[in-house]
């Protein structure tokens, strides 16, 4: 009976926890048991792993296989454990015959059916935790190599397929660790904006107001008719915000890494993020959460700008969930078994029309809204920022209750 241990990482919030994968091969007829609280994506990995191993020219064991993912009380999610389990199975079966100690490496990657590796989410938090736990190296898909190589004192090996991993662990092939000069990468991409505030012509008063808001980190609401330039000004606001510090850049990159929003081959986010969700967004998508908690739009806007265009069109429940994150600059997602924290320090910019047609108090165009139609502030804005006022019907019910209690006495 063969036994092998490999290591992967599980992302919880914006931090990672090391996962030890124990694989036992032998002692019975062909069967496959996966334990340790895996989700459906991890369980389905059995078929991906078997096909990928055979496509790469290796043989799967024809004996009983037991895979345990510890700690067993932490739920494991996603397909990133394919490579971790595959290497463990081949090592336990004696197929790998590794010359390097695989227990000293963190191994992560999603396997394609031909043995190629697909990128994973959360490579940066896993690399940070691997460096803290004194691992020797991190083997992962090539697309994530520059992202993980931001971490110092950790050898990061970007690989393209399962064959490369086996040859590297056998000592038959050398792979140069990916090197990234974090500070140089940060300064090279600092303030590299696609749109600049200097592009705005005229608008002297509003530009001055936006500059004051940017200097103090104040929230702003822009009210004006269609075509006045509200969206144009909001999109260019990040270019006049104070530059990101290196610590803020790393924190922002971690959030986007967990959400899988980093582009292939990218390393460090050095510009302040700008997020502009559509007004049909749900409260969960805005604040974060779900069955498998993920950062929401307000966390993706951390250290940057959250722009809510056509503010009155957003649902009241969506506007309500902004209160606590704006006060505490943090979002807590609580579940029965765990709770996670996501940072949410953003600058809120909102825009709206002064009336349904948009031309209320316009110097040239006449407002065509009915006299009784809602002018600024709109009804859902009032209810979002003011306490609820009882209607006549609810007030009458309240009076009847008081009268009944008085009569009973």
Coordinates of C-alpha atoms in Angstrom, one line a residue:
X1 CA 0.0 0.0 0.0
X2 CA 1.4 3.4 -1.0
X3 CA 0.8 6.7 0.8
X4 CA 1.7 10.2 -0.4
X5 CA 1.0 13.7 0.8
X6 CA 0.6 16.9 -1.3
X7 CA -0.5 20.4 -0.4
X8 CA -2.9 22.9 -1.9
X9 CA -4.7 26.0 -0.6
X10 CA -8.3 27.0 0.2
X11 CA -9.3 30.6 -0.1
X12 CA -11.6 31.9 2.7
X13 CA -12.4 35.6 2.3
X14 CA -9.2 37.2 1.0
X15 CA -6.9 34.9 2.9
X16 CA -5.9 31.3 2.3
X17 CA -5.5 28.1 4.4
X18 CA -3.2 25.3 3.5
X19 CA -4.9 22.0 2.6
X20 CA -3.0 18.7 3.1
X21 CA -4.1 16.0 0.5
X22 CA -3.3 12.5 1.7
X23 CA -3.6 9.7 -0.9
X24 CA -3.6 6.0 -0.2
X25 CA -3.4 3.5 -3.0
X26 CA -3.9 -0.3 -2.6
X27 CA -5.6 -2.8 -0.3
X28 CA -8.6 -3.6 -2.3
X29 CA -10.4 -3.7 -5.6
X30 CA -10.6 -0.7 -7.9
X31 CA -12.6 2.1 -6.2
X32 CA -12.3 5.8 -5.5
X33 CA -13.1 7.5 -2.2
X34 CA -12.8 11.2 -1.7
X35 CA -13.3 12.5 1.8
X36 CA -12.7 15.8 3.6
X37 CA -15.9 17.9 2.8
X38 CA -15.3 18.4 -1.0
X39 CA -17.9 20.1 -3.1
X40 CA -19.3 18.9 -6.4
X41 CA -16.5 20.4 -8.5
X42 CA -13.9 18.6 -6.5
X43 CA -15.8 15.3 -6.7
X44 CA -16.2 15.6 -10.4
X45 CA -12.4 16.0 -10.7
X46 CA -12.1 12.2 -10.5
X47 CA -13.1 11.9 -14.2
X48 CA -10.9 14.9 -15.3
X49 CA -7.9 13.5 -13.4
X50 CA -8.2 10.0 -14.8
X51 CA -8.6 11.2 -18.4
X52 CA -5.8 13.7 -18.1
X53 CA -3.4 11.2 -16.6
X54 CA -4.1 8.7 -19.4
X55 CA -3.9 11.4 -22.1
X56 CA -0.4 12.4 -20.7
X57 CA 0.9 8.9 -21.3
X58 CA 0.7 7.6 -17.7
X59 CA -1.5 4.9 -16.0
X60 CA -4.0 5.3 -13.3
X61 CA -3.9 2.7 -10.4
X62 CA -6.2 -0.2 -10.7
X63 CA -6.6 -0.6 -7.0
X64 CA -8.5 1.1 -4.2
X65 CA -7.8 4.8 -3.9
X66 CA -8.6 6.9 -0.8
X67 CA -8.1 10.7 -1.0
X68 CA -8.4 12.7 2.3
X69 CA -8.4 16.5 2.3
X70 CA -7.5 17.9 5.7
X71 CA -8.6 19.8 7.7
X72 CA -11.8 17.7 7.2
X73 CA -14.1 20.4 8.7
X74 CA -13.2 23.0 6.1
X75 CA -15.2 22.9 2.8
X76 CA -13.1 22.6 -0.3
X77 CA -14.4 24.2 -3.4
X78 CA -13.5 24.5 -7.1
X79 CA -11.5 22.5 -9.6
X80 CA -8.1 23.9 -8.6
X81 CA -7.3 20.7 -6.6
X82 CA -7.2 18.5 -9.8
X83 CA -3.4 18.8 -10.1
X84 CA -2.9 18.4 -6.3
X85 CA -4.8 15.1 -6.2
X86 CA -3.3 13.8 -9.5
X87 CA 0.2 14.2 -8.3
X88 CA -0.7 12.6 -5.0
X89 CA -2.2 9.6 -6.7
X90 CA 0.8 9.1 -9.0
X91 CA 3.2 9.5 -6.1
X92 CA 1.3 6.9 -4.0
X93 CA 1.2 4.5 -6.9
X94 CA 5.0 4.8 -7.5
X95 CA 4.5 6.2 -11.0
X96 CA 6.0 9.5 -10.2
X97 CA 9.3 8.3 -8.6
X98 CA 10.0 11.9 -7.6
X99 CA 13.5 13.1 -6.7
X100 CA 12.1 16.3 -5.1
X101 CA 10.1 16.2 -1.9
X102 CA 6.6 16.9 -3.1
X103 CA 5.5 17.7 0.5
X104 CA 7.6 20.9 0.3
X105 CA 5.6 22.3 -2.6
X106 CA 2.2 23.7 -2.9
X107 CA 0.6 22.3 -6.1
X108 CA -2.6 23.8 -7.6
X109 CA -4.2 23.7 -11.0
X110 CA -7.3 22.7 -12.9
X111 CA -6.7 19.9 -15.4
X112 CA -8.1 19.7 -18.9
X113 CA -8.8 16.3 -20.5
X114 CA -5.6 16.5 -22.5
X115 CA -3.5 17.2 -19.4
X116 CA -3.2 20.9 -20.0
X117 CA -3.6 23.3 -17.0
X118 CA -6.2 26.0 -16.7
X119 CA -5.8 29.1 -14.5
X120 CA -7.1 29.2 -10.9
X121 CA -8.6 31.8 -8.6
X122 CA -6.9 33.1 -5.5
X123 CA -3.3 32.3 -6.6
X124 CA -1.9 35.4 -4.7
X125 CA -3.5 34.7 -1.3
X126 CA -2.3 31.0 -1.6
X127 CA 1.2 32.2 -2.4
X128 CA 1.3 34.5 0.5
X129 CA 0.2 31.7 2.9
X130 CA 2.7 29.3 1.4
X131 CA 5.5 31.8 2.0
X132 CA 4.3 32.2 5.6
X133 CA 4.3 28.4 6.1
X134 CA 7.9 28.1 4.8
X135 CA 7.1 26.0 1.7
X136 CA 9.9 25.7 -0.8
X137 CA 7.9 26.4 -4.0
X138 CA 4.6 26.8 -5.6
X139 CA 3.7 24.9 -8.8
X140 CA 0.7 26.3 -10.6
X141 CA -0.6 27.1 -14.2
X142 CA 1.6 29.5 -16.2
X143 CA -1.1 32.1 -16.5
X144 CA -1.1 32.6 -12.7
X145 CA 2.7 32.6 -12.3
X146 CA 3.3 36.4 -12.5
X147 CA 0.5 37.0 -10.1
X148 CA 1.9 34.6 -7.4
X149 CA 5.5 35.7 -8.1
X150 CA 4.8 39.0 -6.4
X151 CA 5.5 37.2 -3.1
X152 CA 9.1 37.3 -2.1
X153 CA 11.1 34.3 -0.8
X154 CA 8.9 31.8 -2.6
X155 CA 9.9 29.9 -5.8
X156 CA 7.0 30.1 -8.2
X157 CA 7.0 27.5 -11.1
X158 CA 4.6 28.2 -13.9
X159 CA 3.8 25.0 -15.9
X160 CA 1.6 24.3 -18.9
X161 CA 0.6 20.7 -18.5
X162 CA 0.8 17.6 -16.3
X163 CA 3.8 16.1 -18.2
X164 CA 5.9 19.2 -17.2
X165 CA 5.0 18.7 -13.6
X166 CA 6.0 15.0 -13.6
X167 CA 9.3 15.7 -15.3
X168 CA 10.1 18.5 -12.9
X169 CA 9.3 16.4 -9.8
X170 CA 11.4 13.5 -11.3
X171 CA 14.3 15.9 -11.8
X172 CA 14.2 15.2 -15.6
X173 CA 13.4 18.9 -16.5
X174 CA 14.4 22.1 -14.9
X175 CA 11.9 25.0 -14.8
X176 CA 13.2 28.5 -14.1
X177 CA 11.2 30.2 -11.3
X178 CA 9.1 33.2 -12.4
X179 CA 10.8 36.4 -11.3
X180 CA 8.9 39.6 -10.7
X181 CA 10.4 42.8 -9.3
X182 CA 7.4 43.8 -7.3
X183 CA 8.4 47.4 -6.7
X184 CA 9.5 48.0 -10.3
X185 CA 6.3 46.4 -11.5
X186 CA 4.3 48.7 -9.2
X187 CA 6.1 51.9 -10.3
X188 CA 5.9 51.0 -14.0
X189 CA 2.1 50.6 -13.9
X190 CA 1.4 53.4 -11.4
X191 CA -1.3 55.8 -12.6
X192 CA -1.5 54.2 -16.1
X193 CA -5.0 55.4 -16.8
X194 CA -6.9 55.0 -20.0
X195 CA -8.9 58.2 -19.4
X196 CA -7.6 61.4 -17.8
X197 CA -9.4 64.2 -15.9
X198 CA -7.5 66.7 -18.0
X199 CA -9.6 65.6 -21.0
X200 CA -12.7 67.4 -19.6
X201 CA -13.1 70.9 -21.2
X202 CA -15.0 73.6 -19.4
X203 CA -17.2 72.5 -16.4
X204 CA -15.1 74.6 -14.1
X205 CA -17.4 74.5 -11.1
X206 CA -18.1 70.8 -11.1
X207 CA -14.4 70.0 -11.8
X208 CA -13.5 72.1 -8.7
X209 CA -16.0 70.2 -6.6
X210 CA -14.7 66.9 -7.8
X211 CA -11.1 67.9 -7.0
X212 CA -12.2 68.8 -3.4
X213 CA -14.0 65.5 -3.1
X214 CA -11.0 63.6 -4.4
X215 CA -8.7 65.3 -2.0
X216 CA -10.8 64.4 1.0
X217 CA -12.2 61.1 -0.1
X218 CA -15.8 62.5 0.1
X219 CA -18.8 60.9 -1.6
X220 CA -20.5 62.8 -4.4
X221 CA -23.9 62.8 -6.1
X222 CA -24.1 64.4 -9.5
X223 CA -27.5 65.8 -10.6
X224 CA -28.1 67.1 -14.1
X225 CA -29.9 66.5 -17.4
X226 CA -28.8 63.8 -19.9
X227 CA -25.7 64.7 -21.7
X228 CA -24.3 67.1 -19.0
X229 CA -21.2 65.0 -18.6
X230 CA -21.9 63.2 -15.3
X231 CA -20.7 59.8 -16.4
X232 CA -17.7 61.3 -18.2
X233 CA -16.6 63.1 -15.1
X234 CA -17.1 60.1 -12.8
X235 CA -15.0 57.8 -15.1
X236 CA -12.1 60.2 -15.0
X237 CA -12.2 60.7 -11.3
X238 CA -9.7 57.9 -10.4
X239 CA -7.0 59.8 -12.4
X240 CA -6.9 62.6 -9.8
X241 CA -7.1 60.5 -6.7
X242 CA -3.9 60.1 -4.6
X243 CA -1.7 57.3 -6.1
X244 CA -2.0 53.8 -4.6
X245 CA 0.6 52.8 -2.0
X246 CA 2.3 49.4 -2.5
X247 CA 0.3 48.0 0.5
X248 CA -3.0 49.2 -1.1
X249 CA -2.0 47.7 -4.4
X250 CA -1.3 44.3 -2.9
X251 CA -4.6 44.4 -1.0
X252 CA -6.5 45.3 -4.1
X253 CA -4.8 42.6 -6.2
X254 CA -5.7 40.0 -3.6
X255 CA -9.4 40.9 -3.8
X256 CA -9.4 40.7 -7.6
X257 CA -7.4 37.5 -7.5
X258 CA -10.0 35.8 -5.3
X259 CA -12.8 37.0 -7.6
X260 CA -10.9 35.7 -10.7
X261 CA -10.9 39.2 -12.2
X262 CA -7.1 39.4 -13.0
X263 CA -6.3 39.1 -16.6
X264 CA -3.9 36.3 -17.8
X265 CA -0.3 37.1 -17.2
X266 CA -1.0 40.2 -15.0
X267 CA 0.8 40.7 -11.7
X268 CA -0.1 43.8 -9.7
X269 CA -3.0 46.3 -9.9
X270 CA -1.3 49.7 -9.6
X271 CA -4.3 51.9 -10.4
X272 CA -7.3 52.6 -8.3
X273 CA -10.3 50.4 -9.4
X274 CA -13.4 51.9 -10.9
X275 CA -16.6 49.8 -10.7
X276 CA -19.9 50.8 -12.3
X277 CA -22.6 48.1 -11.7
X278 CA -25.9 48.2 -13.7
X279 CA -28.9 49.4 -11.8
X280 CA -30.5 45.9 -12.1
X281 CA -27.8 44.5 -9.8
X282 CA -29.0 42.4 -6.8
X283 CA -28.0 43.2 -3.2
X284 CA -25.9 40.0 -3.0
X285 CA -24.0 40.9 -6.1
X286 CA -23.3 44.3 -4.8
X287 CA -22.2 43.5 -1.2
X288 CA -20.9 39.9 -1.8
X289 CA -21.9 36.5 -0.7
X290 CA -23.8 33.7 -2.3
X291 CA -23.6 29.9 -1.7
X292 CA -19.9 30.1 -2.2
X293 CA -19.1 33.6 -0.9
X294 CA -17.3 35.9 -3.3
X295 CA -16.4 39.6 -3.1
X296 CA -19.1 41.9 -4.4
X297 CA -18.9 45.1 -6.4
X298 CA -18.2 47.2 -3.3
X299 CA -15.2 45.0 -2.4
X300 CA -13.9 45.1 -6.0
X301 CA -14.1 48.9 -5.7
X302 CA -11.9 48.8 -2.5
X303 CA -9.3 51.6 -2.6
X304 CA -11.1 53.0 -5.6
X305 CA -14.4 54.4 -6.9
X306 CA -17.9 52.8 -6.9
X307 CA -20.1 54.6 -9.5
X308 CA -23.9 54.2 -9.3
X309 CA -25.3 55.6 -12.5
X310 CA -29.0 56.5 -12.5
X311 CA -29.2 56.1 -8.7
X312 CA -33.0 56.3 -8.4
X313 CA -33.3 53.2 -10.6
X314 CA -31.5 51.0 -8.1
X315 CA -33.8 48.9 -5.8
X316 CA -34.3 50.1 -2.3
X317 CA -32.8 46.9 -0.8
X318 CA -29.6 47.5 -2.8
X319 CA -29.2 51.0 -1.5
X320 CA -29.9 49.9 2.1
X321 CA -27.1 47.4 2.1
X322 CA -24.6 50.2 1.4
X323 CA -25.1 51.8 4.8
X324 CA -23.0 49.5 7.0
X325 CA -20.1 49.0 4.5
X326 CA -19.8 52.8 4.1
X327 CA -19.6 53.3 7.8
X328 CA -17.3 50.4 8.7
X329 CA -15.4 50.1 5.4
X330 CA -15.8 46.3 5.7
X331 CA -18.3 43.6 4.8
X332 CA -18.9 40.6 6.9
X333 CA -20.6 37.6 5.2
X334 CA -21.9 35.2 7.9
X335 CA -22.9 31.5 7.3
X336 CA -23.8 28.7 9.7
X337 CA -20.3 27.2 9.6
X338 CA -18.1 30.3 9.0
X339 CA -17.9 34.0 8.4
X340 CA -15.6 35.9 6.1
X341 CA -14.6 39.6 5.9
X342 CA -14.1 41.6 2.7
X343 CA -12.6 45.1 2.8
X344 CA -14.9 47.8 1.4
X345 CA -13.2 51.2 1.6
X346 CA -14.5 52.9 -1.5
X347 CA -15.5 56.4 -2.7
X348 CA -19.1 56.5 -3.7
X349 CA -20.1 58.6 -6.8
X350 CA -23.7 58.6 -7.8
X351 CA -25.5 60.3 -10.7
X352 CA -29.2 61.0 -11.4
X353 CA -31.6 63.2 -13.4
X354 CA -33.5 65.9 -11.6
X355 CA -36.9 64.5 -12.9
X356 CA -38.2 61.5 -15.0
X357 CA -37.6 63.4 -18.3
X358 CA -34.3 64.9 -17.1
X359 CA -34.9 68.5 -17.9
X360 CA -36.4 70.0 -14.7
X361 CA -34.9 73.5 -14.2
X362 CA -33.0 73.2 -17.5
X363 CA -32.1 76.7 -18.8
X364 CA -33.1 75.9 -22.4
X365 CA -35.3 72.8 -22.6
X366 CA -38.7 72.6 -21.0
X367 CA -39.6 69.8 -18.6
X368 CA -42.4 67.7 -20.0
X369 CA -43.2 65.7 -16.8
X370 CA -46.7 65.9 -15.3
X371 CA -47.1 68.4 -12.5
X372 CA -47.6 65.7 -9.9
X373 CA -44.6 63.6 -11.1
X374 CA -41.7 63.1 -8.7
X375 CA -39.0 65.8 -9.0
X376 CA -35.7 65.6 -7.2
X377 CA -35.3 63.9 -4.8
X378 CA -37.1 60.9 -6.1
X379 CA -39.3 58.8 -3.9
X380 CA -37.0 55.9 -3.6
X381 CA -34.1 58.2 -2.7
X382 CA -36.2 59.8 0.0
X383 CA -37.1 56.5 1.5
X384 CA -33.6 55.3 1.4
X385 CA -32.1 58.3 3.3
X386 CA -35.0 59.2 5.7
X387 CA -36.7 57.0 8.3
X388 CA -40.1 55.4 7.4
X389 CA -43.1 57.6 7.9
X390 CA -46.3 55.7 8.8
X391 CA -49.2 56.0 6.4
X392 CA -52.7 57.0 7.5
X393 CA -53.9 53.4 7.5
X394 CA -51.0 52.2 9.7
X395 CA -51.5 55.2 12.0
X396 CA -55.2 54.3 12.4
X397 CA -54.4 50.7 13.3
X398 CA -52.0 52.0 15.9
X399 CA -54.7 54.2 17.4
X400 CA -57.2 51.3 17.5
X401 CA -54.6 49.2 19.4
X402 CA -54.1 51.9 22.0
X403 CA -57.9 52.3 22.4
X404 CA -58.3 48.5 22.9
X405 CA -55.6 48.4 25.6
X406 CA -57.2 51.4 27.4
X407 CA -60.6 49.7 27.3
X408 CA -59.3 46.4 28.6
X409 CA -57.8 48.2 31.6

